[in-house]
């Protein structure tokens, strides 16, 4: 059940909780080894997105643009796109190029799939991997842009392949540190896998000299081609619509069994991931991971007495919001608002049983903005916000402290190093939440006690 009406907010999006669709598409493409992206549209789109992504990851982020001007807008942008593709090939020599559209290109009805085919024919590049994805900025949010582009990458690049033992691990947009943690867990379990898309070493590269424009890191093209023959796909994406789901595409097209699990955040979320791995591979959980699980349980017991005082507003990309909301619930912190800027009906459906469990109401907001999040949260007595740095609005206007997690984080460094998945990552996330509650409590509890005492005495 989604509820977005709040009279005190204007009937426009005021401080949006999401970004536009091609932004997510760029991030998905940056997870492919040797890839380069061209945005078909005006130059400002690519400048804005490069800056937005670069500020979060503190990395140089190159994104080409077809630089549509007035002439291209009226007569069609094929020439601009052709020139952009020529330039990108000459300067970067990429192994894969992704072409994403923007508001302008979609509004004038550009057929990029046809352009891509004609470009390949004209330049003798029939086998060159070109991925096209229509991603109008006004279409959906960056989250749908990410999933849709990830699916388009598979549609354009995956081929029929012989069966093999590797697992496909399809992930939502999470931090490079989270991706490395998932890879560590898979390594401890001795599992062969293709993790897709993998930005852990493309958008969080070690410092190197000489600097190279392209990196060989990311999901290898050869592995993407053979994802069709995998033993199974584990898609960390329970909120993803079927039409955007890479795992569903592999299942429907190539018969790869699909296991949908939530992000492994929280005890139950991580257990579900581990149990799925054990079910598919028959491998037991290694002793070292069992110890990490035990430490998390111990930490949950330690911090429960503080967390039960928490009333949280959780916001951001739906998959992250779902997993963090469940983690809060299992630690006694009541989520009063679970919100996303995306148009996502599944988030509400999935969280509904948690509400029906007899607990206090959770306001579940979809396609929302920070005005609504703030007002619903204040009304419900929220005392902590958990999400990306757009939530500083809540700190500034309502004095509610923010635990930063997700994308984008622009007002702090280290967003790419925030670890929140697995038993160890959950413990770190929980500590960040608990310590924020404690810090805030100690700032004001004497004043509050005095006020309560004064009121009682009068
Ligand atoms: S909303 Fe549209 S015009 Fe604005 S940056 Fe995104 S794609 Fe470009």
Short mmCIF file of C-alpha atoms and ligand atoms in Angstrom, two decimals:
data_model
loop_
_atom_site.label_atom_id
_atom_site.label_comp_id
_atom_site.label_asym_id
_atom_site.label_seq_id
_atom_site.Cartn_x
_atom_site.Cartn_y
_atom_site.Cartn_z
CA UNK A 1 0.00 0.00 0.00
CA UNK A 2 1.62 3.21 -1.13
CA UNK A 3 0.61 6.56 0.28
CA UNK A 4 1.97 9.72 -1.13
CA UNK A 5 -0.62 12.37 -0.40
CA UNK A 6 0.49 15.01 2.05
CA UNK A 7 -1.24 18.35 1.90
CA UNK A 8 1.60 20.41 3.35
CA UNK A 9 3.82 19.49 0.38
CA UNK A 10 3.41 21.17 -2.96
CA UNK A 11 2.04 19.18 -5.84
CA UNK A 12 5.47 19.05 -7.48
CA UNK A 13 8.57 17.03 -6.73
CA UNK A 14 10.36 19.00 -4.02
CA UNK A 15 13.91 17.76 -3.43
CA UNK A 16 13.58 14.46 -5.32
CA UNK A 17 14.73 11.20 -3.79
CA UNK A 18 16.01 9.79 -7.10
CA UNK A 19 17.98 10.67 -10.22
CA UNK A 20 17.11 10.25 -13.88
CA UNK A 21 17.05 6.98 -15.81
CA UNK A 22 20.29 7.16 -17.88
CA UNK A 23 22.33 7.77 -14.70
CA UNK A 24 21.61 4.19 -13.60
CA UNK A 25 22.32 2.95 -17.13
CA UNK A 26 25.80 4.49 -17.03
CA UNK A 27 26.57 2.75 -13.74
CA UNK A 28 25.46 -0.65 -15.10
CA UNK A 29 27.63 -0.17 -18.21
CA UNK A 30 30.62 0.91 -16.10
CA UNK A 31 30.53 -2.60 -14.62
CA UNK A 32 31.48 -4.18 -17.97
CA UNK A 33 35.18 -4.63 -18.78
CA UNK A 34 36.44 -2.33 -21.52
CA UNK A 35 33.14 -0.51 -21.92
CA UNK A 36 32.45 3.09 -22.83
CA UNK A 37 29.12 4.92 -22.74
CA UNK A 38 27.67 7.45 -25.19
CA UNK A 39 24.63 9.48 -24.16
CA UNK A 40 22.51 10.44 -27.13
CA UNK A 41 21.24 13.88 -26.20
CA UNK A 42 22.38 17.31 -25.16
CA UNK A 43 25.81 17.79 -23.70
CA UNK A 44 24.49 18.96 -20.35
CA UNK A 45 23.07 15.50 -19.58
CA UNK A 46 26.44 13.79 -19.78
CA UNK A 47 28.18 16.62 -17.90
CA UNK A 48 25.67 16.42 -15.06
CA UNK A 49 25.85 12.65 -14.82
CA UNK A 50 29.63 12.45 -15.05
CA UNK A 51 29.92 14.98 -12.25
CA UNK A 52 27.30 13.28 -10.11
CA UNK A 53 28.92 9.86 -10.40
CA UNK A 54 32.48 11.19 -10.09
CA UNK A 55 31.65 13.07 -6.88
CA UNK A 56 30.32 9.91 -5.26
CA UNK A 57 33.11 7.55 -6.32
CA UNK A 58 35.92 10.15 -6.33
CA UNK A 59 37.05 8.70 -9.65
CA UNK A 60 37.30 10.20 -13.13
CA UNK A 61 34.17 9.13 -15.01
CA UNK A 62 34.21 9.42 -18.80
CA UNK A 63 30.89 9.51 -20.63
CA UNK A 64 30.62 10.45 -24.31
CA UNK A 65 27.85 12.62 -25.71
CA UNK A 66 26.31 13.03 -29.15
CA UNK A 67 25.91 16.74 -28.22
CA UNK A 68 22.56 17.23 -29.90
CA UNK A 69 22.05 20.87 -30.84
CA UNK A 70 19.11 22.75 -32.39
CA UNK A 71 19.86 21.40 -35.89
CA UNK A 72 20.10 17.79 -34.73
CA UNK A 73 16.94 18.21 -32.70
CA UNK A 74 14.97 19.35 -35.75
CA UNK A 75 16.48 17.14 -38.46
CA UNK A 76 17.42 14.09 -36.36
CA UNK A 77 20.64 13.28 -34.51
CA UNK A 78 22.05 10.39 -36.57
CA UNK A 79 25.06 12.44 -37.73
CA UNK A 80 25.86 13.58 -34.19
CA UNK A 81 25.64 10.02 -32.88
CA UNK A 82 27.83 8.70 -35.67
CA UNK A 83 30.48 11.29 -34.89
CA UNK A 84 30.29 10.52 -31.17
CA UNK A 85 30.79 6.80 -31.84
CA UNK A 86 33.74 7.53 -34.15
CA UNK A 87 35.36 9.76 -31.52
CA UNK A 88 34.83 7.31 -28.68
CA UNK A 89 36.33 4.46 -30.72
CA UNK A 90 39.32 6.58 -31.69
CA UNK A 91 40.06 8.00 -28.22
CA UNK A 92 39.21 5.02 -25.98
CA UNK A 93 39.39 1.94 -28.20
CA UNK A 94 36.65 0.27 -26.12
CA UNK A 95 35.61 -3.40 -26.35
CA UNK A 96 31.94 -2.57 -25.76
CA UNK A 97 29.98 0.65 -26.33
CA UNK A 98 26.67 1.36 -24.67
CA UNK A 99 24.35 3.95 -26.22
CA UNK A 100 21.82 5.40 -23.81
CA UNK A 101 19.16 7.87 -24.82
CA UNK A 102 18.06 10.92 -22.84
CA UNK A 103 14.90 13.04 -22.61
CA UNK A 104 15.66 14.98 -25.78
CA UNK A 105 16.50 11.96 -27.97
CA UNK A 106 13.36 10.12 -26.87
CA UNK A 107 11.13 13.16 -27.25
CA UNK A 108 12.13 13.60 -30.90
CA UNK A 109 11.72 9.84 -31.42
CA UNK A 110 15.29 8.75 -32.18
CA UNK A 111 15.57 5.06 -33.16
CA UNK A 112 18.99 4.24 -31.71
CA UNK A 113 18.72 0.54 -32.39
CA UNK A 114 18.42 1.23 -36.12
CA UNK A 115 21.28 3.79 -35.93
CA UNK A 116 23.47 1.21 -34.19
CA UNK A 117 22.76 -1.42 -36.86
CA UNK A 118 23.44 1.03 -39.68
CA UNK A 119 26.65 2.22 -38.01
CA UNK A 120 27.92 -1.33 -37.71
CA UNK A 121 27.09 -2.08 -41.36
CA UNK A 122 28.70 1.11 -42.61
CA UNK A 123 31.94 0.57 -40.66
CA UNK A 124 32.30 -3.19 -41.09
CA UNK A 125 31.72 -3.72 -37.37
CA UNK A 126 29.06 -6.42 -37.58
CA UNK A 127 30.54 -8.30 -34.60
CA UNK A 128 31.30 -5.25 -32.48
CA UNK A 129 29.29 -5.31 -29.22
CA UNK A 130 27.02 -2.26 -29.22
CA UNK A 131 24.40 -2.12 -26.48
CA UNK A 132 21.44 0.19 -26.93
CA UNK A 133 19.01 1.14 -24.18
CA UNK A 134 16.20 3.69 -24.43
CA UNK A 135 16.43 5.54 -21.11
CA UNK A 136 14.49 8.83 -21.22
CA UNK A 137 15.23 10.83 -18.10
CA UNK A 138 11.54 11.41 -17.52
CA UNK A 139 10.73 7.71 -18.09
CA UNK A 140 11.71 6.25 -14.74
CA UNK A 141 14.34 6.70 -12.05
CA UNK A 142 18.05 5.83 -12.09
CA UNK A 143 17.20 2.56 -10.36
CA UNK A 144 15.04 1.33 -13.24
CA UNK A 145 17.70 2.71 -15.62
CA UNK A 146 20.25 0.46 -13.91
CA UNK A 147 18.15 -2.70 -14.08
CA UNK A 148 16.83 -2.05 -17.57
CA UNK A 149 20.32 -1.40 -18.97
CA UNK A 150 21.68 -4.49 -17.19
CA UNK A 151 18.98 -6.53 -18.92
CA UNK A 152 19.71 -4.86 -22.28
CA UNK A 153 23.40 -5.77 -21.90
CA UNK A 154 22.39 -9.42 -21.64
CA UNK A 155 19.88 -9.14 -24.49
CA UNK A 156 22.56 -7.63 -26.77
CA UNK A 157 25.60 -9.68 -25.71
CA UNK A 158 24.64 -13.07 -24.29
CA UNK A 159 24.83 -16.00 -26.70
CA UNK A 160 23.68 -19.60 -26.50
CA UNK A 161 26.49 -21.43 -24.70
CA UNK A 162 27.22 -24.97 -23.49
CA UNK A 163 26.24 -25.73 -19.88
CA UNK A 164 28.89 -25.00 -17.24
CA UNK A 165 29.15 -24.97 -13.44
CA UNK A 166 29.52 -21.24 -12.82
CA UNK A 167 26.77 -19.28 -11.04
CA UNK A 168 25.47 -15.95 -12.30
CA UNK A 169 25.37 -13.46 -9.44
CA UNK A 170 23.28 -10.48 -10.57
CA UNK A 171 23.54 -7.56 -8.19
CA UNK A 172 21.76 -4.26 -7.70
CA UNK A 173 23.66 -1.00 -7.57
CA UNK A 174 25.71 -1.38 -4.38
CA UNK A 175 29.04 0.01 -3.20
CA UNK A 176 32.34 -1.36 -4.54
CA UNK A 177 33.13 -2.43 -0.94
CA UNK A 178 29.88 -4.43 -0.85
CA UNK A 179 30.72 -6.09 -4.16
CA UNK A 180 34.16 -7.06 -2.90
CA UNK A 181 32.54 -8.54 0.23
CA UNK A 182 30.16 -10.66 -1.87
CA UNK A 183 33.13 -11.87 -3.90
CA UNK A 184 35.01 -12.71 -0.69
CA UNK A 185 32.07 -14.80 0.54
CA UNK A 186 31.85 -16.64 -2.81
CA UNK A 187 35.61 -17.23 -2.66
CA UNK A 188 35.37 -18.69 0.86
CA UNK A 189 32.67 -21.04 -0.44
CA UNK A 190 34.91 -22.07 -3.40
CA UNK A 191 32.20 -21.07 -5.84
CA UNK A 192 32.92 -20.25 -9.49
CA UNK A 193 30.81 -17.30 -10.57
CA UNK A 194 30.13 -14.45 -12.98
CA UNK A 195 29.23 -11.38 -10.99
CA UNK A 196 27.28 -8.89 -13.10
CA UNK A 197 27.67 -5.92 -13.39
CA UNK A 198 30.90 -5.45 -11.45
CA UNK A 199 31.91 -1.83 -10.74
CA UNK A 200 34.15 -2.75 -7.80
CA UNK A 201 37.38 -2.12 -9.71
CA UNK A 202 36.16 0.21 -12.43
CA UNK A 203 34.57 2.93 -10.26
CA UNK A 204 36.92 2.30 -7.31
CA UNK A 205 40.29 1.73 -8.96
CA UNK A 206 43.60 1.64 -7.13
CA UNK A 207 45.89 4.57 -7.85
CA UNK A 208 48.13 3.70 -10.77
CA UNK A 209 50.80 5.31 -12.91
CA UNK A 210 50.61 5.82 -15.77
CA UNK A 211 46.87 6.46 -15.67
CA UNK A 212 44.94 4.55 -18.32
CA UNK A 213 41.62 5.74 -19.70
CA UNK A 214 40.23 2.21 -19.90
CA UNK A 215 40.56 -0.65 -17.45
CA UNK A 216 40.32 -4.37 -18.02
CA UNK A 217 38.40 -4.72 -14.74
CA UNK A 218 34.65 -5.30 -14.61
CA UNK A 219 32.60 -8.26 -15.79
CA UNK A 220 34.40 -9.82 -18.76
CA UNK A 221 32.62 -9.80 -22.10
CA UNK A 222 33.42 -13.52 -22.56
CA UNK A 223 31.70 -14.31 -19.23
CA UNK A 224 28.61 -12.28 -20.15
CA UNK A 225 28.34 -14.19 -23.43
CA UNK A 226 28.21 -17.50 -21.55
CA UNK A 227 25.88 -16.53 -18.70
CA UNK A 228 23.29 -18.46 -20.70
CA UNK A 229 24.96 -21.77 -19.80
CA UNK A 230 25.27 -21.16 -16.04
CA UNK A 231 24.06 -23.66 -13.45
CA UNK A 232 21.77 -20.99 -11.95
CA UNK A 233 21.29 -17.27 -11.51
CA UNK A 234 21.09 -15.67 -8.09
CA UNK A 235 19.56 -12.24 -8.54
CA UNK A 236 19.81 -9.94 -5.54
CA UNK A 237 16.71 -8.11 -6.59
CA UNK A 238 13.34 -8.99 -5.10
CA UNK A 239 11.82 -5.58 -5.80
CA UNK A 240 12.71 -5.63 -9.53
CA UNK A 241 9.83 -5.80 -12.00
CA UNK A 242 9.94 -8.87 -14.28
CA UNK A 243 10.22 -6.71 -17.39
CA UNK A 244 13.51 -5.23 -16.09
CA UNK A 245 14.91 -8.39 -14.52
CA UNK A 246 18.19 -9.75 -15.99
CA UNK A 247 17.67 -13.05 -14.14
CA UNK A 248 14.16 -13.46 -15.56
CA UNK A 249 15.52 -12.81 -19.06
CA UNK A 250 18.16 -15.56 -18.65
CA UNK A 251 15.51 -17.93 -17.30
CA UNK A 252 12.94 -17.25 -20.04
CA UNK A 253 15.44 -17.18 -22.92
CA UNK A 254 18.01 -19.82 -21.95
CA UNK A 255 16.30 -21.79 -19.17
CA UNK A 256 18.81 -20.78 -16.45
CA UNK A 257 17.16 -21.50 -13.06
CA UNK A 258 16.50 -18.25 -11.20
CA UNK A 259 16.77 -17.68 -7.45
CA UNK A 260 15.66 -14.24 -6.32
CA UNK A 261 17.06 -13.18 -2.98
CA UNK A 262 17.17 -9.82 -1.22
CA UNK A 263 20.46 -8.01 -0.72
CA UNK A 264 22.37 -9.92 1.97
CA UNK A 265 21.94 -7.23 4.62
CA UNK A 266 20.70 -8.22 8.07
CA UNK A 267 20.76 -11.63 9.71
CA UNK A 268 17.76 -13.06 7.82
CA UNK A 269 18.81 -11.48 4.50
CA UNK A 270 22.36 -12.86 4.71
CA UNK A 271 21.11 -16.26 5.92
CA UNK A 272 18.85 -16.44 2.86
CA UNK A 273 21.78 -15.76 0.54
CA UNK A 274 23.96 -18.33 2.30
CA UNK A 275 21.20 -20.95 2.27
CA UNK A 276 20.61 -20.37 -1.44
CA UNK A 277 24.32 -20.84 -2.16
CA UNK A 278 24.34 -24.03 -0.09
CA UNK A 279 21.19 -25.35 -1.78
CA UNK A 280 22.57 -24.80 -5.30
CA UNK A 281 26.17 -25.93 -4.73
CA UNK A 282 25.85 -28.38 -1.84
CA UNK A 283 28.79 -26.58 -0.16
CA UNK A 284 28.53 -26.08 3.62
CA UNK A 285 29.04 -22.67 5.20
CA UNK A 286 32.75 -22.33 6.07
CA UNK A 287 33.64 -22.10 9.76
CA UNK A 288 34.99 -18.56 9.33
CA UNK A 289 31.63 -17.32 8.02
CA UNK A 290 29.78 -19.16 10.81
CA UNK A 291 31.98 -17.23 13.25
CA UNK A 292 31.14 -13.94 11.54
CA UNK A 293 27.46 -14.87 11.89
CA UNK A 294 27.95 -15.53 15.59
CA UNK A 295 29.65 -12.18 16.07
CA UNK A 296 26.78 -10.41 14.34
CA UNK A 297 24.30 -12.16 16.63
CA UNK A 298 26.35 -11.09 19.63
CA UNK A 299 26.49 -7.50 18.36
CA UNK A 300 22.73 -7.46 17.77
CA UNK A 301 22.16 -8.48 21.39
CA UNK A 302 24.55 -5.76 22.58
CA UNK A 303 22.95 -2.95 20.63
CA UNK A 304 19.29 -3.96 20.87
CA UNK A 305 18.79 -1.97 24.06
CA UNK A 306 19.70 1.21 22.18
CA UNK A 307 18.08 0.45 18.86
CA UNK A 308 14.62 -0.10 20.32
CA UNK A 309 14.51 3.66 20.89
CA UNK A 310 15.03 4.32 17.19
CA UNK A 311 12.30 5.47 14.80
CA UNK A 312 13.74 5.44 11.34
CA UNK A 313 13.12 7.04 7.96
CA UNK A 314 14.72 4.79 5.34
CA UNK A 315 14.95 5.98 1.75
CA UNK A 316 16.80 5.40 -1.52
CA UNK A 317 16.87 2.64 -4.13
CA UNK A 318 14.08 0.09 -3.49
CA UNK A 319 16.34 -2.95 -3.00
CA UNK A 320 18.43 -1.17 -0.37
CA UNK A 321 15.34 0.28 1.32
CA UNK A 322 13.77 -3.18 1.55
CA UNK A 323 16.84 -4.82 3.09
CA UNK A 324 17.62 -2.01 5.52
CA UNK A 325 13.98 -1.80 6.63
CA UNK A 326 14.01 -5.55 7.38
CA UNK A 327 17.33 -5.16 9.21
CA UNK A 328 15.89 -2.36 11.35
CA UNK A 329 12.88 -4.51 12.19
CA UNK A 330 15.03 -7.46 13.27
CA UNK A 331 16.99 -5.12 15.56
CA UNK A 332 14.06 -3.46 17.26
CA UNK A 333 14.38 -0.13 15.44
CA UNK A 334 10.95 0.80 14.15
CA UNK A 335 10.93 2.11 10.58
CA UNK A 336 8.24 4.81 10.46
CA UNK A 337 8.91 5.63 6.78
CA UNK A 338 10.27 3.39 3.98
CA UNK A 339 10.55 5.54 0.86
CA UNK A 340 11.86 5.47 -2.67
CA UNK A 341 11.88 7.94 -5.53
CA UNK A 342 11.32 5.02 -7.92
CA UNK A 343 7.96 3.84 -9.17
CA UNK A 344 8.01 0.51 -7.37
CA UNK A 345 4.92 -1.38 -6.28
CA UNK A 346 6.81 -4.45 -5.05
CA UNK A 347 8.45 -2.63 -2.15
CA UNK A 348 5.04 -2.06 -0.56
CA UNK A 349 3.86 -5.60 -1.28
CA UNK A 350 7.00 -7.11 0.24
CA UNK A 351 6.94 -4.97 3.36
CA UNK A 352 3.21 -5.46 3.90
CA UNK A 353 3.60 -8.68 5.98
CA UNK A 354 5.97 -6.82 8.34
CA UNK A 355 3.24 -4.26 8.95
CA UNK A 356 0.55 -6.88 9.26
CA UNK A 357 2.60 -8.66 11.95
CA UNK A 358 0.89 -6.47 14.51
CA UNK A 359 3.64 -3.88 14.53
CA UNK A 360 3.22 -0.13 14.31
CA UNK A 361 2.42 1.41 10.92
CA UNK A 362 5.18 1.97 8.35
CA UNK A 363 4.50 4.70 5.81
CA UNK A 364 5.62 3.22 2.50
CA UNK A 365 6.19 5.93 -0.09
CA UNK A 366 6.90 5.40 -3.78
CA UNK A 367 7.91 8.05 -6.38
CA UNK A 368 8.30 10.40 -3.48
CA UNK A 369 10.41 13.39 -2.47
CA UNK A 370 12.06 14.66 0.69
CA UNK A 371 9.21 16.99 1.57
CA UNK A 372 6.90 13.98 1.99
CA UNK A 373 9.55 11.89 3.73
CA UNK A 374 10.21 14.68 6.22
CA UNK A 375 6.57 15.39 6.94
CA UNK A 376 5.54 11.76 7.38
CA UNK A 377 8.65 11.11 9.46
CA UNK A 378 8.17 14.11 11.75
CA UNK A 379 4.52 13.24 12.27
CA UNK A 380 5.53 9.72 13.32
CA UNK A 381 8.30 10.91 15.68
CA UNK A 382 11.31 9.83 13.56
CA UNK A 383 14.67 10.29 15.25
CA UNK A 384 17.03 8.82 12.65
CA UNK A 385 17.29 8.88 8.85
CA UNK A 386 19.07 6.18 6.85
CA UNK A 387 19.87 6.72 3.18
CA UNK A 388 21.92 8.68 0.65
CA UNK A 389 23.17 12.21 1.17
CA UNK A 390 20.04 13.78 -0.34
CA UNK A 391 18.75 13.15 3.19
CA UNK A 392 20.81 16.05 4.55
CA UNK A 393 17.58 17.95 3.86
CA UNK A 394 16.18 16.06 6.87
CA UNK A 395 19.19 16.97 9.00
CA UNK A 396 19.08 20.62 8.00
CA UNK A 397 15.33 21.18 8.21
CA UNK A 398 14.22 18.77 10.90
CA UNK A 399 17.41 18.16 12.90
CA UNK A 400 17.14 14.41 12.32
CA UNK A 401 20.60 12.77 12.09
CA UNK A 402 21.45 10.94 8.89
CA UNK A 403 23.29 7.62 8.53
CA UNK A 404 24.72 7.76 5.03
CA UNK A 405 24.39 4.67 2.87
CA UNK A 406 23.63 4.11 -0.82
CA UNK A 407 24.04 6.48 -3.76
CA UNK A 408 24.83 9.34 -4.05
CA UNK A 409 26.99 10.43 -1.14
CA UNK A 410 28.31 13.85 -2.08
CA UNK A 411 28.83 15.55 1.26
CA UNK A 412 31.24 12.97 2.72
CA UNK A 413 34.16 11.02 1.28
CA UNK A 414 34.20 7.23 1.19
CA UNK A 415 30.73 6.35 -0.13
CA UNK A 416 32.42 3.70 -2.27
CA UNK A 417 34.04 2.16 0.82
CA UNK A 418 30.88 1.81 2.90
CA UNK A 419 30.41 -1.88 3.68
CA UNK A 420 26.90 -3.04 4.59
CA UNK A 421 26.44 -6.57 3.17
CA UNK A 422 27.09 -9.99 4.65
CA UNK A 423 27.36 -10.74 8.36
CA UNK A 424 30.37 -8.46 8.78
CA UNK A 425 28.93 -5.63 6.68
CA UNK A 426 25.63 -5.80 8.58
CA UNK A 427 27.53 -5.48 11.85
CA UNK A 428 29.28 -2.36 10.55
CA UNK A 429 26.00 -0.85 9.31
CA UNK A 430 24.30 -1.64 12.60
CA UNK A 431 27.13 0.00 14.54
CA UNK A 432 26.81 3.13 12.39
CA UNK A 433 23.07 3.26 13.10
CA UNK A 434 23.37 2.51 16.82
CA UNK A 435 26.15 5.02 17.36
CA UNK A 436 24.19 7.73 15.55
CA UNK A 437 21.24 7.11 17.87
CA UNK A 438 23.54 7.20 20.90
CA UNK A 439 25.30 10.36 19.76
CA UNK A 440 22.02 12.13 19.20
CA UNK A 441 20.59 10.95 22.49
CA UNK A 442 23.58 12.22 24.45
CA UNK A 443 23.35 15.59 22.75
CA UNK A 444 19.89 16.30 24.08
CA UNK A 445 18.73 13.91 26.79
CA UNK A 446 19.50 16.20 29.76
CA UNK A 447 17.52 19.01 28.15
CA UNK A 448 14.62 16.64 27.42
CA UNK A 449 14.66 15.25 30.97
CA UNK A 450 14.58 18.77 32.35
CA UNK A 451 11.67 19.72 30.09
CA UNK A 452 9.73 16.61 31.11
CA UNK A 453 10.46 17.23 34.79
CA UNK A 454 9.49 20.89 34.47
CA UNK A 455 6.21 20.00 32.72
CA UNK A 456 5.38 17.36 35.37
CA UNK A 457 6.10 19.80 38.19
CA UNK A 458 3.82 22.43 36.72
S1 LIG B 1 16.37 14.48 -16.77
FE1 LIG B 1 16.61 14.34 -19.00
S2 LIG B 1 17.48 16.32 -19.61
FE2 LIG B 1 17.82 16.10 -17.41
S3 LIG B 1 19.84 15.15 -17.23
FE3 LIG B 1 18.35 13.48 -17.20
S4 LIG B 1 18.21 12.84 -19.34
FE4 LIG B 1 19.18 14.86 -19.34
#
